[in-house]
Coordinates of C-alpha atoms in Angstrom, one line a residue:
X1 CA 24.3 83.9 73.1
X2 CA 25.6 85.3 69.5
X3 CA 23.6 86.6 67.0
X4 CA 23.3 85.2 63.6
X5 CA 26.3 85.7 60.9
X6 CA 24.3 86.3 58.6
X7 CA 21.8 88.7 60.5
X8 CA 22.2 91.7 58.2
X9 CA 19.7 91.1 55.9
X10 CA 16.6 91.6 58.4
X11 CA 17.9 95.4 58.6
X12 CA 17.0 96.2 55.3
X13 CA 13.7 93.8 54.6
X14 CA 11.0 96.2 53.3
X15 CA 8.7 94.7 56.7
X16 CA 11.7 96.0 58.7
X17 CA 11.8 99.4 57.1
X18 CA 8.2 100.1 57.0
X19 CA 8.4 99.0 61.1
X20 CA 10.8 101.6 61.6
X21 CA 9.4 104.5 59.6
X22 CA 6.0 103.7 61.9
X23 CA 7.9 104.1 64.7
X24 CA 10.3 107.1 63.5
X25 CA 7.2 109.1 62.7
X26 CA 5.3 108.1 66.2
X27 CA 4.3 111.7 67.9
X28 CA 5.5 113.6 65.0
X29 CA 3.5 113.2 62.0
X30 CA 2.8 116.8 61.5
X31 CA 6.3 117.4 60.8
X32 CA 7.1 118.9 57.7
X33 CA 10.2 116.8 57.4
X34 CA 8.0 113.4 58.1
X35 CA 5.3 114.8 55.5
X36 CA 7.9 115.1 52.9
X37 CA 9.4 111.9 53.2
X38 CA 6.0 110.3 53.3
X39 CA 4.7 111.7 50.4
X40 CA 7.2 109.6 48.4
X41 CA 7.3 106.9 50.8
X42 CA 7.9 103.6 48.7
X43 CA 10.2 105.4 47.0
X44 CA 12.6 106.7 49.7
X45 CA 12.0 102.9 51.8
X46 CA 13.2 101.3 48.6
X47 CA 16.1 104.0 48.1
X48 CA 17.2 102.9 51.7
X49 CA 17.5 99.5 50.7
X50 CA 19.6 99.6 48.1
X51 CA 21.8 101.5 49.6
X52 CA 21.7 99.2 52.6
X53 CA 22.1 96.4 50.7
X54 CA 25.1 97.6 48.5
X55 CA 26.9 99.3 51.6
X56 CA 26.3 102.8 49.7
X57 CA 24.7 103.7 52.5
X58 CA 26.1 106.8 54.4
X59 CA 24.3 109.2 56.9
X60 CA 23.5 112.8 56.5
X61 CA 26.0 116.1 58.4
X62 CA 23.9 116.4 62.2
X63 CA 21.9 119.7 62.6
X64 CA 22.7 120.8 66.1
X65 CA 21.1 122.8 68.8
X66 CA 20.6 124.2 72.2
X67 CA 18.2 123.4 74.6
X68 CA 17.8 125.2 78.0
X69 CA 15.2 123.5 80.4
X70 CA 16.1 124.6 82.2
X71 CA 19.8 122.7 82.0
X72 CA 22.1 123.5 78.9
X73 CA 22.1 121.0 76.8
X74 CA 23.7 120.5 73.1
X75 CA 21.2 118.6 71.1
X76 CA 22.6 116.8 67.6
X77 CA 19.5 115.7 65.7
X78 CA 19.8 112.9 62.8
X79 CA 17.9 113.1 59.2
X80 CA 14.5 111.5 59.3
X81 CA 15.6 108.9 57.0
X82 CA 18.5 108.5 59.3
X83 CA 16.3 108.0 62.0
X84 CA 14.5 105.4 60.0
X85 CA 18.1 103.3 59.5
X86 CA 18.3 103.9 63.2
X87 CA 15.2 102.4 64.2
X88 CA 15.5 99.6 61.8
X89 CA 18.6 98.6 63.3
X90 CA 17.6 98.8 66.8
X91 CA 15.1 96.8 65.7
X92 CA 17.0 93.9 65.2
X93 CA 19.6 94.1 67.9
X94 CA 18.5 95.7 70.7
X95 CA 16.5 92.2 72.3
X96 CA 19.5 90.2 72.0
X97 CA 21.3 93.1 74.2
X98 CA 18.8 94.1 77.1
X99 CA 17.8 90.4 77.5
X100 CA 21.2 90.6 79.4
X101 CA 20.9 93.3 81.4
X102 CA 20.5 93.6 85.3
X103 CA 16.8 94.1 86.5
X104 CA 17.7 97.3 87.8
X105 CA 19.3 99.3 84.6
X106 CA 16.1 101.2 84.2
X107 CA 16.5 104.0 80.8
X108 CA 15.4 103.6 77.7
X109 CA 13.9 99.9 78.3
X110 CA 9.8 99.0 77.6
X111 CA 8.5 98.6 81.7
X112 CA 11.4 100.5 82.9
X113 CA 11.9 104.2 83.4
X114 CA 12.3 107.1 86.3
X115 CA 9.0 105.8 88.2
X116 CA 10.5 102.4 88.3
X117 CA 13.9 103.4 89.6
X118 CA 12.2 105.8 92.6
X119 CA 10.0 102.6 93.3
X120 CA 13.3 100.4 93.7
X121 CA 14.7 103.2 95.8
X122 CA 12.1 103.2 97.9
X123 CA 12.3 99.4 98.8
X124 CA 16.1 99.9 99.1
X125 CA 16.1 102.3 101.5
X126 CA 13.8 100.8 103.9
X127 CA 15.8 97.3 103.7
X128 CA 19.0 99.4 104.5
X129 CA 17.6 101.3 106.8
X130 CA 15.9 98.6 108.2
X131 CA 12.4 100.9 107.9
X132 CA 14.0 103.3 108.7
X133 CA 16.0 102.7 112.3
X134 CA 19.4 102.8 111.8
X135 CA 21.9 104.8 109.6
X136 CA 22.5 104.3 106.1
X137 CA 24.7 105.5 102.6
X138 CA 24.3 106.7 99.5
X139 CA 26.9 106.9 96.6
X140 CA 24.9 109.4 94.1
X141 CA 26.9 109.9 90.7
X142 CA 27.2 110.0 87.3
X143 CA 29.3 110.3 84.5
X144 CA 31.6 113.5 83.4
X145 CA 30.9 114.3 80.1
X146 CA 29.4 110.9 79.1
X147 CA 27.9 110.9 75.9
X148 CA 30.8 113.3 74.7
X149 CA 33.1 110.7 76.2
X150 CA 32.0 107.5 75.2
X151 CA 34.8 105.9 73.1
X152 CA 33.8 104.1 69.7
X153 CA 36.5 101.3 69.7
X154 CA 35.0 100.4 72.9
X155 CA 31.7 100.2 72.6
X156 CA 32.4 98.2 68.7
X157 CA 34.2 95.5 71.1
X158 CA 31.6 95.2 73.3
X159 CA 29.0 95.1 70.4
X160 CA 31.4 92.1 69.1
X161 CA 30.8 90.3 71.8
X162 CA 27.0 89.1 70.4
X163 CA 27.4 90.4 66.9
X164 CA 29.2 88.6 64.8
X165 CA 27.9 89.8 61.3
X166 CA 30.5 92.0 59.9
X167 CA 28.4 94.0 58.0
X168 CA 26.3 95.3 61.0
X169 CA 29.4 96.4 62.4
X170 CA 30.1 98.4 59.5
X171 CA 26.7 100.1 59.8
X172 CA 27.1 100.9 63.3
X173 CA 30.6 102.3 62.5
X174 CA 28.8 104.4 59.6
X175 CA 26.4 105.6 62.4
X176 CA 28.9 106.1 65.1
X177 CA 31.2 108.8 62.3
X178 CA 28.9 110.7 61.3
X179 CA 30.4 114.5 61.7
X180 CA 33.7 112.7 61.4
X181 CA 33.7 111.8 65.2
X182 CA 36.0 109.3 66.6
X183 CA 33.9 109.6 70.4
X184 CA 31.4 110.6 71.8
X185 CA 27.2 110.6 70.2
X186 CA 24.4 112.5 69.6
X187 CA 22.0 113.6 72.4
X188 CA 18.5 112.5 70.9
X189 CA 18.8 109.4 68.7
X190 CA 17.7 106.4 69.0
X191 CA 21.0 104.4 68.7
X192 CA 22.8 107.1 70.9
X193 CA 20.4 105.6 73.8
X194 CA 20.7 102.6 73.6
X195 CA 24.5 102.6 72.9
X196 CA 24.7 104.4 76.2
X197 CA 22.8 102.0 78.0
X198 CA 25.2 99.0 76.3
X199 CA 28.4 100.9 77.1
X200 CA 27.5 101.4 81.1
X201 CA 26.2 97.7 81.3
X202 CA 29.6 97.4 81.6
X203 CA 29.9 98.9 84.7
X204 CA 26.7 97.5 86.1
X205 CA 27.8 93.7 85.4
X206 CA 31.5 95.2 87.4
X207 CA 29.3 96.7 90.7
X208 CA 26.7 93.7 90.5
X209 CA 29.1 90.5 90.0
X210 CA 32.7 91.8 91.5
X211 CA 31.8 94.1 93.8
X212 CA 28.0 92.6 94.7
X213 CA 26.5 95.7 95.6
X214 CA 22.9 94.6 96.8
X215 CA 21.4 98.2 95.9
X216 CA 22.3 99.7 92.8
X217 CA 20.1 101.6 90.0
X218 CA 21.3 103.1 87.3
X219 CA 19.4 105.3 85.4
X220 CA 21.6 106.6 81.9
X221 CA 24.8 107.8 83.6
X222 CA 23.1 108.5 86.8
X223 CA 23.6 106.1 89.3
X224 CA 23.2 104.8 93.5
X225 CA 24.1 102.7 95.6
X226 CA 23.2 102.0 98.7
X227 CA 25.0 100.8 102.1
X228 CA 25.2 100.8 105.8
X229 CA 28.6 101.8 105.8
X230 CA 30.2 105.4 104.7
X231 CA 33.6 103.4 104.6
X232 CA 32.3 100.6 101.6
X233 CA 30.7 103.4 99.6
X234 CA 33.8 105.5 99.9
X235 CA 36.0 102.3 98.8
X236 CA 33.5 101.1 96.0
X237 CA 33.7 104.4 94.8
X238 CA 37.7 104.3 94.1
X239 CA 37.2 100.8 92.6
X240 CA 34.4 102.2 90.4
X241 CA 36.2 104.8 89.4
X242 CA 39.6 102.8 88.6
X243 CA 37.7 100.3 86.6
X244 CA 36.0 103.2 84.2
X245 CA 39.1 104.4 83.7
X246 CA 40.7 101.3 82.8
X247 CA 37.9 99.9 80.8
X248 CA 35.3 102.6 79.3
X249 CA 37.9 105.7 79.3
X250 CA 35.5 107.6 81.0
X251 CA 35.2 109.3 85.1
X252 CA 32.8 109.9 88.0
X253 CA 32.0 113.8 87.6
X254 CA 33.9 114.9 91.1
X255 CA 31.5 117.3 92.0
X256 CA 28.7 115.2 91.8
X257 CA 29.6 112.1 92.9
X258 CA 29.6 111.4 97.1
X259 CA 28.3 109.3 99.6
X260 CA 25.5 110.7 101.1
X261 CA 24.3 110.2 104.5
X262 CA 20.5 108.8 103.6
X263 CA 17.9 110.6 106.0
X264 CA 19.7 113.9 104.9
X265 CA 17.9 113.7 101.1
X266 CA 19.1 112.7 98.3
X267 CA 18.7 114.1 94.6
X268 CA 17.7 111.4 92.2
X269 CA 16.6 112.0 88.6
X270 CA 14.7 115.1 89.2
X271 CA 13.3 113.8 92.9
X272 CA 14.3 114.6 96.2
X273 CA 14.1 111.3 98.4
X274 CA 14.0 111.6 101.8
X275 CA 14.5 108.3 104.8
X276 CA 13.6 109.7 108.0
X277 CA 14.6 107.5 110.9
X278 CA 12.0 106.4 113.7
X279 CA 13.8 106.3 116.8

């Protein structure tokens, strides 16, 4: 199902915008930043739609950091009232999206998350296993690089393939080049999220539908799969790998993507899961 031609408009109604300052500000209204922009409030939502409305609209230069916790990370954080455009598109898109995607993508969705994922783990390990009494697989990866890898052109074709209003393309673009990049997005905003969610849906439809991996969660770029057989794993693995290099530009991190023997423990968003076999 496509979206509307003409869906541009809802972005920038004054409901929308006032929707999406609520939910920029949500667990940060002490912030000096949020404050500020409150103080004048009408003023700035009104600002916003003008320029959304004319296409004058262009986002403010990132302000990076780093964040050890204890993992490196490189954090690129968006203008409040950026963040406001952000959820105001989101918004408006995002439904038409996740209504598509498998049951068992689990970031960054309403009733998903890490919990959910171990749960489904858990039931797909004892039906591999068979409750535990025989052998079974893991292929545990993820993505190199990801969100510094993720390739605009891309991801703007497979947004064309529901949105068909031009000029929400050209926000997204507008989004999507801010700091001049040409790939790759911002750790910590909205869009970046769910933009990485959409681009590996990709590969979720490929495992799911050609493939028809029974047990596969993916979690971000973090993803299993789960098998009696080492040998299908190890195959699925070069197919997997061919097809995101083909399609998304992007590759398996080669250190930390193997098939795993099960009972042996696995490492899975921060848990350690363990299927001990009852002989």
């Amino acid at each position: 199902m496509e979206t509307s031609t003409i869906l541009y408009p809802q972005i920038y109604d004054y409901d929308n915008l006032i929707l999406a300052w609520q939910n920029a500000k949500r667990g940060k209204t002490k912030r000096r930043y949020v404050k500020r922009f409150q103080r004048d409030l009408r003023e700035n939502l009104i600002k916003l739609q003008e320029e959304l409305t004319h296409q004058t609209y262009q986002p403010c230069e990132l302000k990076t950091f780093t964040l050890r916790d204890p993992k490196t990370r490189k954090i690129s954080k968006s203008a409040f009232r950026d963040r406001v455009v952000h959820h105001a598109l989101c918004n408006i898109i995002v439904y038409t999206f996740q209504k598509g995607f498998i049951y068992d993508s689990h970031a960054n969705q309403i009733g998903k998350g890490t919990l959910k994922a171990l749960e489904r783990f858990d039931v797909f390990k004892r039906k591999v296993s068979k409750n535990n009494t025989r052998e079974a697989y893991v292929l545990k990866a993820d993505i190199k690089h990801y969100f510094e890898e993720i390739d605009h052109q891309i991801l703007i074709g497979i947004l064309r393939k529901k949105i068909k209003d031009e000029k929400i393309i050209w926000l997204i673009e507008r989004i999507l080049s801010v700091n001049h990049r040409i790939k790759g997005m911002p750790l910590g905003n909205l869009t970046s999220q769910f933009f990485a969610n959409l681009y590996l849906n990709e590969l979720d439809v490929f495992v799911k539908h050609k493939l028809k991996a029974k047990y596969y969660i993916r979690y971000v770029d973090d993803f299993v799969i789960l098998h009696e057989s080492k040998e299908q794993l190890g195959k699925w693995k070069q197919e997997i790998n061919t097809f995101l290099d083909e399609r998304l530009k992007i590759e398996l991190h080669p250190s930390k993507s193997n098939v795993l023997r099960l009972n042996s423990g696995i490492n899975f968003l921060g848990f350690r899961v363990f299927s001990i076999i009852n002989l």
